[in-house]
Amino acid sequence: MAAVIDISEARRHVLDHCAALPPVSMPCREAIGTVLAAPVTAAEDVPPFPNSAVDGYAVVAASVATVPVELPVVGEVAAGASTDRVLQPGEAIRIMTGAPLPAGADAVVMVEDTERLDGGSRVRVKASVERGVAVRVVGDDVHQGTLLYEPGTFVTPAVAAVLASVNAAMVQVVRPVRVAVLSTGDELVDDGGPLQPGQIRESNRTMLLGQVRDAGCEAVDLGIVRDDEAALEVVLHDAAARYDAIVTSGGVSMGDYDVVKAVLSRIADMRWMQIAIKPAKPFAFGVLASGDRQVPVFGLPGNPVSSWVSFELLARPALRQMAGHPHPQRPMVEAVADDGLRRRVDGKIHYMRVVAAFGPDGRVHVRSVGAQGSHQLAATSLANAIAEVPDGDGVAPGGVVRTILISVA
Ligand code: AMP
Ligand code: MG
């Protein structure tokens, strides 16, 4: 039997075998959710020409030093248009936000500080402006030639927009990770019919497919595979040929029908781990060769809560590392366990599912979701954080506990 190892050793082993995928070129608009694989240098200035930050009147600042003052309006320029008219001192040109600043102008008076006269042919300026006010100069946002983004930058919607703004139409990103998910077990059904004796409704696949997507990967549903070694072997080889990683649920413990263990032991280079944690003690990880590729395989336990926790602790960071994230782990904070988190000494770290929220003191406070059994997914399903309770008798009420944050509103 495998020796019991620490979670840190298990995680190191997994991360050591899950390198970032190769780069691909992708339109910046499709790259949201990926990680840049190459630096991006700005090929253009943003903005590309001096323009107005407001709707108002382009002026020579010196002409409006004493207010109120009335000026002739000698032209108009809208966004997307331009004017050849060179503004002279003592004149105004009506200008819209984003329109190019006319030559000669050095400031813009916002429309709120003006009054239209004579049907728009004149304007009364009621507030003076310094030179440069409401003028966006060339490169004020991005200077051509500057390093905009380092490799490893996560492409958020705003990052993608900046890439579009400098015409970085195609970008090099780490290829999105395609992950195959399958469940194993003769007791599992998902056809919606009445349950026969011994059957249960399959649920881990729904959860794991969602967790894979939440991790930013593409999830591929391979369905339920019966506890049949030949069938499972075919499915696994096929998955390794097509996808970047495989997540299985069930069949990795010590039972007689743990076929995942039987098959993967034969066809893949696996490590069958017993991790000193609760839940999710059994965990399998290895690589399945397909041609010259080594495809990571995550063998998660079948108990639903164990499946959820081991995906969070081990599969998720590994998949995110494959996707190129330089910091693939969830953030951890020191949280206050308002009611305490009691446990018994058993040589394991307990990953207790908790509800976390910011308190009026600005700190994160956690409370147990209630039932902590590895089959009690209903309680765990409401968790938005995982408290890492070290071996011992737990955390006293008001005590501090290191907590993995999943989503804290
Ligand atoms: P196993 O790891 O295959 O020994 O399964 C452990 C427990 O988890 C058993 O009670 C299984 O019925 C249950 N289980 C396994 N796979 C699933 C699944 N995909 N959905 C729901 N429960 C499962
Ligand atoms: Mg099973």
Short mmCIF file of C-alpha atoms and ligand atoms in Angstrom, two decimals:
data_model
loop_
_atom_site.label_atom_id
_atom_site.label_comp_id
_atom_site.label_asym_id
_atom_site.label_seq_id
_atom_site.Cartn_x
_atom_site.Cartn_y
_atom_site.Cartn_z
CA MET A 1 0.00 0.00 0.00
CA ALA A 2 1.22 3.49 -0.84
CA ALA A 3 2.67 5.55 1.99
CA VAL A 4 0.55 8.48 3.13
CA ILE A 5 1.97 11.73 1.79
CA ASP A 6 1.43 15.42 2.49
CA ILE A 7 -0.82 17.50 0.28
CA SER A 8 2.18 19.70 -0.56
CA GLU A 9 4.08 16.70 -1.92
CA ALA A 10 1.06 15.54 -3.90
CA ARG A 11 0.59 19.01 -5.37
CA ARG A 12 4.28 19.35 -6.24
CA HIS A 13 4.23 15.99 -7.99
CA VAL A 14 1.17 16.92 -10.02
CA LEU A 15 2.40 20.40 -10.94
CA ASP A 16 5.79 18.99 -11.96
CA HIS A 17 4.05 16.90 -14.62
CA CYS A 18 1.68 19.54 -15.99
CA ALA A 19 3.64 21.95 -18.15
CA ALA A 20 2.04 24.85 -20.00
CA LEU A 21 0.68 23.90 -23.42
CA PRO A 22 2.36 25.29 -26.54
CA PRO A 23 1.43 28.76 -27.84
CA VAL A 24 -1.07 29.39 -30.59
CA SER A 25 -1.92 32.54 -32.49
CA MET A 26 -5.43 33.83 -31.92
CA PRO A 27 -7.49 36.93 -32.73
CA CYS A 28 -7.38 39.20 -29.67
CA ARG A 29 -11.16 39.24 -29.54
CA GLU A 30 -11.24 35.48 -29.01
CA ALA A 31 -8.37 35.45 -26.52
CA ILE A 32 -10.36 36.48 -23.44
CA GLY A 33 -9.80 33.86 -20.76
CA THR A 34 -6.43 32.75 -22.14
CA VAL A 35 -2.91 33.63 -21.00
CA LEU A 36 -0.43 35.51 -23.19
CA ALA A 37 2.48 33.35 -24.35
CA ALA A 38 4.61 36.20 -25.71
CA PRO A 39 5.17 39.83 -24.75
CA VAL A 40 3.04 42.44 -26.47
CA THR A 41 4.68 45.71 -27.51
CA ALA A 42 2.45 48.56 -28.62
CA ALA A 43 2.77 49.13 -32.36
CA GLU A 44 0.68 52.31 -32.21
CA ASP A 45 0.01 55.30 -29.98
CA VAL A 46 -3.31 55.50 -28.16
CA PRO A 47 -4.82 57.96 -28.71
CA PRO A 48 -3.32 58.35 -32.17
CA PHE A 49 -4.06 62.12 -32.37
CA PRO A 50 -4.77 64.88 -29.83
CA ASN A 51 -8.49 64.92 -29.13
CA SER A 52 -11.13 66.35 -26.88
CA ALA A 53 -12.05 64.69 -23.59
CA VAL A 54 -15.42 66.46 -23.47
CA ASP A 55 -18.19 67.91 -25.59
CA GLY A 56 -17.59 71.67 -25.72
CA TYR A 57 -15.58 74.33 -27.52
CA ALA A 58 -11.97 74.19 -28.62
CA VAL A 59 -10.26 77.48 -27.78
CA VAL A 60 -6.92 79.14 -27.21
CA ALA A 61 -6.74 79.13 -23.42
CA ALA A 62 -5.41 82.69 -23.37
CA SER A 63 -8.61 83.85 -25.13
CA VAL A 64 -10.78 82.78 -22.21
CA ALA A 65 -8.51 83.97 -19.38
CA THR A 66 -11.09 86.60 -18.45
CA VAL A 67 -14.67 85.39 -18.27
CA PRO A 68 -17.37 85.67 -19.25
CA VAL A 69 -16.29 86.24 -22.81
CA GLU A 70 -18.15 85.85 -26.12
CA LEU A 71 -16.41 84.18 -29.04
CA PRO A 72 -17.48 83.53 -32.65
CA VAL A 73 -17.98 79.83 -33.39
CA VAL A 74 -16.08 79.30 -36.63
CA GLY A 75 -16.60 75.57 -37.16
CA GLU A 76 -17.59 72.24 -35.74
CA VAL A 77 -15.79 68.93 -35.45
CA ALA A 78 -17.38 65.63 -34.46
CA ALA A 79 -15.74 62.32 -33.52
CA GLY A 80 -14.54 60.67 -36.70
CA ALA A 81 -14.36 64.00 -38.53
CA SER A 82 -11.61 66.61 -38.74
CA THR A 83 -11.25 70.24 -39.71
CA ASP A 84 -8.63 72.08 -41.74
CA ARG A 85 -9.55 75.31 -40.08
CA VAL A 86 -6.72 76.67 -37.94
CA LEU A 87 -8.21 78.16 -34.82
CA GLN A 88 -7.19 81.76 -34.19
CA PRO A 89 -7.07 83.46 -30.78
CA GLY A 90 -10.50 84.88 -30.00
CA GLU A 91 -12.34 82.09 -31.87
CA ALA A 92 -14.06 78.89 -30.82
CA ILE A 93 -14.78 75.62 -32.63
CA ARG A 94 -17.60 73.41 -31.44
CA ILE A 95 -16.05 69.99 -30.64
CA MET A 96 -17.36 66.60 -29.52
CA THR A 97 -15.72 64.02 -27.25
CA GLY A 98 -13.04 62.12 -29.14
CA ALA A 99 -12.89 64.56 -32.06
CA PRO A 100 -9.43 65.72 -33.19
CA LEU A 101 -8.33 68.99 -31.61
CA PRO A 102 -8.19 71.66 -34.35
CA ALA A 103 -4.77 73.12 -35.07
CA GLY A 104 -4.21 76.28 -33.07
CA ALA A 105 -6.43 75.22 -30.15
CA ASP A 106 -4.80 74.32 -26.88
CA ALA A 107 -7.75 73.65 -24.57
CA VAL A 108 -11.43 72.72 -24.57
CA VAL A 109 -14.16 74.43 -22.52
CA MET A 110 -16.81 71.91 -21.60
CA VAL A 111 -20.30 72.63 -22.85
CA GLU A 112 -21.62 72.93 -19.28
CA ASP A 113 -19.46 76.08 -18.87
CA THR A 114 -20.83 77.76 -21.99
CA GLU A 115 -23.99 79.28 -23.40
CA ARG A 116 -24.98 79.05 -27.06
CA LEU A 117 -25.76 82.43 -28.63
CA ASP A 118 -27.27 83.52 -31.97
CA GLY A 119 -28.34 80.02 -33.00
CA GLY A 120 -24.86 78.66 -32.40
CA SER A 121 -22.82 81.17 -34.35
CA ARG A 122 -21.43 82.57 -31.09
CA VAL A 123 -20.73 81.17 -27.64
CA ARG A 124 -20.46 82.73 -24.20
CA VAL A 125 -17.68 81.09 -22.22
CA LYS A 126 -18.35 81.33 -18.50
CA ALA A 127 -15.28 79.57 -17.08
CA SER A 128 -11.66 79.93 -18.06
CA VAL A 129 -9.40 76.94 -18.72
CA GLU A 130 -5.66 76.37 -18.48
CA ARG A 131 -3.74 75.22 -21.55
CA GLY A 132 -4.20 71.48 -22.04
CA VAL A 133 -7.47 71.19 -20.16
CA ALA A 134 -9.73 68.47 -21.61
CA VAL A 135 -7.15 67.66 -24.28
CA ARG A 136 -5.99 64.06 -24.55
CA VAL A 137 -2.50 64.09 -25.98
CA VAL A 138 -1.04 61.50 -28.35
CA GLY A 139 0.00 58.35 -26.46
CA ASP A 140 -1.69 59.48 -23.23
CA ASP A 141 -3.00 55.93 -22.77
CA VAL A 142 -0.36 53.86 -24.59
CA HIS A 143 2.93 54.98 -26.09
CA GLN A 144 4.04 53.25 -29.26
CA GLY A 145 6.97 50.92 -28.53
CA THR A 146 6.22 50.34 -24.86
CA LEU A 147 5.99 46.83 -23.47
CA LEU A 148 2.28 46.53 -22.77
CA TYR A 149 2.03 42.99 -21.43
CA GLU A 150 4.45 40.34 -20.23
CA PRO A 151 3.97 36.67 -21.06
CA GLY A 152 1.75 35.13 -18.39
CA THR A 153 -0.73 38.00 -18.46
CA PHE A 154 -4.30 36.78 -18.15
CA VAL A 155 -6.42 38.18 -20.97
CA THR A 156 -9.37 39.88 -19.31
CA PRO A 157 -12.00 41.71 -21.36
CA ALA A 158 -10.13 44.96 -20.67
CA VAL A 159 -6.77 43.48 -21.75
CA ALA A 160 -8.39 42.25 -24.98
CA ALA A 161 -9.76 45.75 -25.55
CA VAL A 162 -6.30 47.29 -25.09
CA LEU A 163 -4.90 44.77 -27.59
CA ALA A 164 -7.62 45.85 -30.01
CA SER A 165 -6.79 49.52 -29.34
CA VAL A 166 -3.19 49.05 -30.52
CA ASN A 167 -4.25 46.83 -33.45
CA ALA A 168 -2.62 43.73 -31.97
CA ALA A 169 -5.18 41.80 -33.98
CA MET A 170 -3.51 38.40 -33.53
CA VAL A 171 -1.82 37.48 -30.25
CA GLN A 172 0.24 34.54 -29.07
CA VAL A 173 -1.53 32.77 -26.23
CA VAL A 174 -1.12 29.49 -24.42
CA ARG A 175 -3.43 27.04 -26.14
CA PRO A 176 -6.67 26.59 -24.18
CA VAL A 177 -6.72 23.28 -22.31
CA ARG A 178 -9.26 20.68 -23.47
CA VAL A 179 -10.17 18.36 -20.65
CA ALA A 180 -12.08 15.10 -20.99
CA VAL A 181 -14.28 14.18 -18.03
CA LEU A 182 -15.72 10.74 -17.35
CA SER A 183 -17.41 8.94 -14.50
CA THR A 184 -17.05 5.26 -13.73
CA GLY A 185 -19.32 2.93 -11.84
CA ASP A 186 -21.93 0.26 -12.57
CA GLU A 187 -24.27 1.86 -10.02
CA LEU A 188 -24.50 5.16 -11.91
CA VAL A 189 -27.43 6.18 -14.09
CA ASP A 190 -28.29 9.45 -15.77
CA ASP A 191 -31.31 8.52 -17.88
CA GLY A 192 -33.90 10.09 -15.59
CA GLY A 193 -35.78 6.82 -15.12
CA PRO A 194 -36.77 5.15 -11.86
CA LEU A 195 -33.82 3.87 -9.85
CA GLN A 196 -33.30 0.10 -9.83
CA PRO A 197 -31.99 -1.53 -6.65
CA GLY A 198 -28.44 -0.35 -5.94
CA GLN A 199 -28.48 2.40 -8.56
CA ILE A 200 -27.75 6.06 -7.85
CA ARG A 201 -28.00 9.07 -10.07
CA GLU A 202 -24.72 10.13 -11.59
CA SER A 203 -23.77 13.59 -10.40
CA ASN A 204 -20.00 14.02 -10.31
CA ARG A 205 -19.71 14.52 -14.04
CA THR A 206 -22.05 17.50 -13.99
CA MET A 207 -19.98 19.00 -11.20
CA LEU A 208 -16.55 18.23 -12.67
CA LEU A 209 -17.46 19.49 -16.14
CA GLY A 210 -18.49 22.72 -14.46
CA GLN A 211 -15.34 22.88 -12.35
CA VAL A 212 -13.24 22.36 -15.48
CA ARG A 213 -15.02 25.24 -17.19
CA ASP A 214 -14.69 27.41 -14.07
CA ALA A 215 -10.96 26.73 -14.21
CA GLY A 216 -11.00 28.35 -17.67
CA CYS A 217 -10.65 25.11 -19.65
CA GLU A 218 -12.80 23.50 -22.32
CA ALA A 219 -14.70 20.56 -20.86
CA VAL A 220 -15.57 17.51 -22.93
CA ASP A 221 -18.15 15.06 -21.57
CA LEU A 222 -17.20 11.41 -22.09
CA GLY A 223 -20.19 10.15 -20.14
CA ILE A 224 -20.42 7.22 -17.78
CA VAL A 225 -18.09 4.29 -18.36
CA ARG A 226 -19.13 0.94 -16.87
CA ASP A 227 -16.83 -0.95 -14.51
CA ASP A 228 -15.42 -2.84 -17.46
CA GLU A 229 -11.68 -2.83 -18.05
CA ALA A 230 -11.74 -3.27 -21.83
CA ALA A 231 -14.32 -0.53 -22.35
CA LEU A 232 -12.49 1.85 -20.07
CA GLU A 233 -9.16 1.22 -21.77
CA VAL A 234 -10.60 2.15 -25.17
CA VAL A 235 -12.17 5.33 -23.78
CA LEU A 236 -8.94 6.40 -22.06
CA HIS A 237 -6.71 5.82 -25.09
CA ASP A 238 -9.16 7.67 -27.28
CA ALA A 239 -9.33 10.57 -24.83
CA ALA A 240 -5.54 10.78 -24.60
CA ALA A 241 -5.33 10.99 -28.39
CA ARG A 242 -7.82 13.86 -28.59
CA TYR A 243 -7.54 15.95 -25.44
CA ASP A 244 -4.94 17.62 -23.24
CA ALA A 245 -5.94 16.10 -19.91
CA ILE A 246 -8.32 13.50 -18.52
CA VAL A 247 -10.34 13.71 -15.32
CA THR A 248 -11.96 10.52 -14.05
CA SER A 249 -14.19 10.09 -11.04
CA GLY A 250 -14.54 6.89 -9.06
CA GLY A 251 -12.70 3.60 -8.97
CA VAL A 252 -9.40 4.74 -7.47
CA SER A 253 -9.65 3.22 -4.01
CA MET A 254 -9.22 -0.30 -2.72
CA GLY A 255 -12.49 -1.89 -3.90
CA ASP A 256 -12.71 -5.03 -6.03
CA TYR A 257 -14.33 -3.14 -8.89
CA ASP A 258 -11.96 -0.20 -8.92
CA VAL A 259 -11.34 -0.60 -12.63
CA VAL A 260 -9.84 2.83 -13.12
CA LYS A 261 -7.02 1.69 -10.90
CA ALA A 262 -6.69 -1.63 -12.70
CA VAL A 263 -6.61 -0.12 -16.21
CA LEU A 264 -4.51 2.96 -15.54
CA SER A 265 -1.96 0.87 -13.63
CA ARG A 266 -1.50 -1.08 -16.82
CA ILE A 267 -1.57 1.59 -19.53
CA ALA A 268 -0.34 4.76 -17.83
CA ASP A 269 2.52 5.87 -15.64
CA MET A 270 0.52 6.41 -12.47
CA ARG A 271 1.11 7.33 -8.87
CA TRP A 272 -1.60 6.06 -6.53
CA MET A 273 -1.58 8.42 -3.62
CA GLN A 274 -2.93 8.34 -0.14
CA ILE A 275 -2.85 11.96 0.96
CA ALA A 276 -3.00 13.00 4.61
CA ILE A 277 -6.14 15.05 4.10
CA LYS A 278 -9.82 14.67 4.77
CA PRO A 279 -11.81 14.35 2.60
CA ALA A 280 -10.16 13.09 -0.61
CA LYS A 281 -7.50 10.81 0.84
CA PRO A 282 -7.21 8.57 -2.25
CA PHE A 283 -6.01 10.38 -5.35
CA ALA A 284 -4.37 9.12 -8.49
CA PHE A 285 -2.27 11.05 -10.91
CA GLY A 286 -0.19 10.02 -13.84
CA VAL A 287 0.49 10.46 -17.51
CA LEU A 288 -0.89 8.46 -20.37
CA ALA A 289 1.33 8.46 -23.45
CA SER A 290 -0.32 9.15 -26.78
CA GLY A 291 2.19 9.36 -29.61
CA ASP A 292 4.85 11.73 -28.31
CA ARG A 293 2.43 13.48 -25.94
CA GLN A 294 2.19 12.78 -22.24
CA VAL A 295 -1.41 13.40 -21.22
CA PRO A 296 -2.03 14.08 -17.53
CA VAL A 297 -4.71 11.90 -15.93
CA PHE A 298 -6.41 12.92 -12.69
CA GLY A 299 -8.08 9.99 -10.96
CA LEU A 300 -10.47 11.58 -8.50
CA PRO A 301 -12.30 9.59 -5.84
CA GLY A 302 -15.97 8.85 -6.44
CA ASN A 303 -17.40 10.24 -3.24
CA PRO A 304 -18.86 13.51 -4.47
CA VAL A 305 -17.35 15.78 -1.83
CA SER A 306 -13.97 14.08 -2.22
CA SER A 307 -14.20 14.56 -5.96
CA TRP A 308 -14.99 18.24 -5.54
CA VAL A 309 -12.23 18.83 -3.00
CA SER A 310 -9.52 16.93 -4.85
CA PHE A 311 -10.38 18.76 -8.07
CA GLU A 312 -10.06 22.05 -6.19
CA LEU A 313 -6.81 21.18 -4.42
CA LEU A 314 -4.96 19.26 -7.12
CA ALA A 315 -6.56 19.19 -10.57
CA ARG A 316 -7.51 22.85 -10.79
CA PRO A 317 -4.05 24.31 -10.14
CA ALA A 318 -2.53 21.78 -12.54
CA LEU A 319 -4.98 22.61 -15.33
CA ARG A 320 -4.42 26.32 -14.78
CA GLN A 321 -0.68 25.78 -14.95
CA MET A 322 -1.20 23.99 -18.28
CA ALA A 323 -3.19 27.04 -19.40
CA GLY A 324 -0.16 29.20 -18.62
CA HIS A 325 -1.21 30.88 -15.38
CA PRO A 326 1.94 31.86 -13.49
CA HIS A 327 0.04 31.65 -10.17
CA PRO A 328 -2.33 28.74 -10.67
CA GLN A 329 -3.57 28.44 -7.09
CA ARG A 330 -6.58 30.06 -5.50
CA PRO A 331 -5.85 32.93 -3.10
CA MET A 332 -5.58 32.06 0.60
CA VAL A 333 -6.39 34.34 3.49
CA GLU A 334 -6.33 34.15 7.25
CA ALA A 335 -10.01 34.08 8.13
CA VAL A 336 -11.86 34.29 11.41
CA ALA A 337 -13.81 31.13 12.27
CA ASP A 338 -16.73 32.78 14.05
CA ASP A 339 -18.18 29.57 15.50
CA GLY A 340 -14.90 27.66 15.54
CA LEU A 341 -14.17 24.58 13.42
CA ARG A 342 -13.94 21.53 15.64
CA ARG A 343 -12.29 18.26 14.61
CA ARG A 344 -10.41 15.29 16.03
CA VAL A 345 -6.73 14.43 15.90
CA ASP A 346 -6.12 11.96 13.05
CA GLY A 347 -2.84 13.01 11.44
CA LYS A 348 -4.62 14.72 8.52
CA ILE A 349 -5.34 18.25 7.41
CA HIS A 350 -9.08 18.72 7.23
CA TYR A 351 -10.35 20.76 4.33
CA MET A 352 -13.62 21.94 5.79
CA ARG A 353 -16.17 23.51 3.50
CA VAL A 354 -17.23 26.90 4.74
CA VAL A 355 -19.25 29.93 3.81
CA ALA A 356 -16.99 32.98 3.78
CA ALA A 357 -17.99 36.63 3.88
CA PHE A 358 -16.32 39.92 4.64
CA GLY A 359 -17.24 41.20 8.11
CA PRO A 360 -17.61 44.84 9.17
CA ASP A 361 -14.01 44.61 10.42
CA GLY A 362 -12.87 44.13 6.81
CA ARG A 363 -11.71 40.58 7.52
CA VAL A 364 -12.99 37.37 6.00
CA HIS A 365 -15.19 35.39 8.40
CA VAL A 366 -16.05 31.74 7.85
CA ARG A 367 -18.72 29.37 9.10
CA SER A 368 -19.00 25.63 8.44
CA VAL A 369 -21.56 24.69 5.79
CA GLY A 370 -22.79 22.08 8.28
CA ALA A 371 -22.54 18.43 7.28
CA GLN A 372 -18.92 17.61 6.45
CA GLY A 373 -19.32 13.98 5.32
CA SER A 374 -17.67 13.05 2.01
CA HIS A 375 -21.04 11.91 0.61
CA GLN A 376 -22.91 15.03 1.71
CA LEU A 377 -22.57 17.22 -1.35
CA ALA A 378 -25.73 19.22 -0.64
CA ALA A 379 -24.07 21.02 2.28
CA THR A 380 -20.76 21.42 0.43
CA SER A 381 -22.54 22.82 -2.61
CA LEU A 382 -23.13 26.06 -0.69
CA ALA A 383 -19.46 26.52 0.22
CA ASN A 384 -17.58 29.42 -1.30
CA ALA A 385 -14.34 28.73 0.55
CA ILE A 386 -12.35 25.86 2.04
CA ALA A 387 -10.84 26.18 5.52
CA GLU A 388 -7.54 24.38 5.96
CA VAL A 389 -7.79 23.04 9.51
CA PRO A 390 -4.46 21.56 10.63
CA ASP A 391 -4.23 18.34 12.65
CA GLY A 392 -5.36 18.84 16.23
CA ASP A 393 -8.67 19.57 17.86
CA GLY A 394 -9.61 22.37 15.49
CA VAL A 395 -10.11 26.09 15.69
CA ALA A 396 -11.79 27.71 18.70
CA PRO A 397 -14.62 30.21 18.12
CA GLY A 398 -13.09 33.50 16.96
CA GLY A 399 -9.83 31.74 16.09
CA VAL A 400 -7.95 32.19 12.82
CA VAL A 401 -7.85 29.62 10.04
CA ARG A 402 -6.10 29.65 6.67
CA THR A 403 -8.81 29.61 4.04
CA ILE A 404 -8.86 29.06 0.30
CA LEU A 405 -11.17 31.60 -1.29
CA ILE A 406 -13.32 30.43 -4.16
CA SER A 407 -15.74 33.32 -4.54
CA VAL A 408 -16.35 35.82 -1.81
CA ALA A 409 -18.89 38.52 -2.51
P1 AMP B 1 -15.76 4.78 -5.83
O1 AMP B 1 -14.70 5.80 -5.70
O2 AMP B 1 -16.00 4.34 -7.22
O3 AMP B 1 -15.50 3.64 -4.90
O4 AMP B 1 -17.10 5.47 -5.35
C1 AMP B 1 -17.23 5.97 -4.04
C2 AMP B 1 -18.63 6.43 -3.79
O5 AMP B 1 -18.94 7.50 -4.64
C3 AMP B 1 -19.70 5.40 -4.05
O6 AMP B 1 -20.71 5.57 -3.06
C4 AMP B 1 -20.18 5.74 -5.42
O7 AMP B 1 -21.49 5.30 -5.65
C5 AMP B 1 -20.10 7.24 -5.41
N1 AMP B 1 -19.90 7.73 -6.76
C6 AMP B 1 -18.92 7.32 -7.62
N2 AMP B 1 -18.99 7.97 -8.77
C7 AMP B 1 -20.05 8.80 -8.69
C8 AMP B 1 -20.64 9.74 -9.58
N3 AMP B 1 -20.14 9.94 -10.80
N4 AMP B 1 -21.71 10.44 -9.15
C9 AMP B 1 -22.22 10.24 -7.91
N5 AMP B 1 -21.68 9.39 -7.02
C10 AMP B 1 -20.62 8.66 -7.39
MG MG B 2 -16.89 2.78 -8.23
#
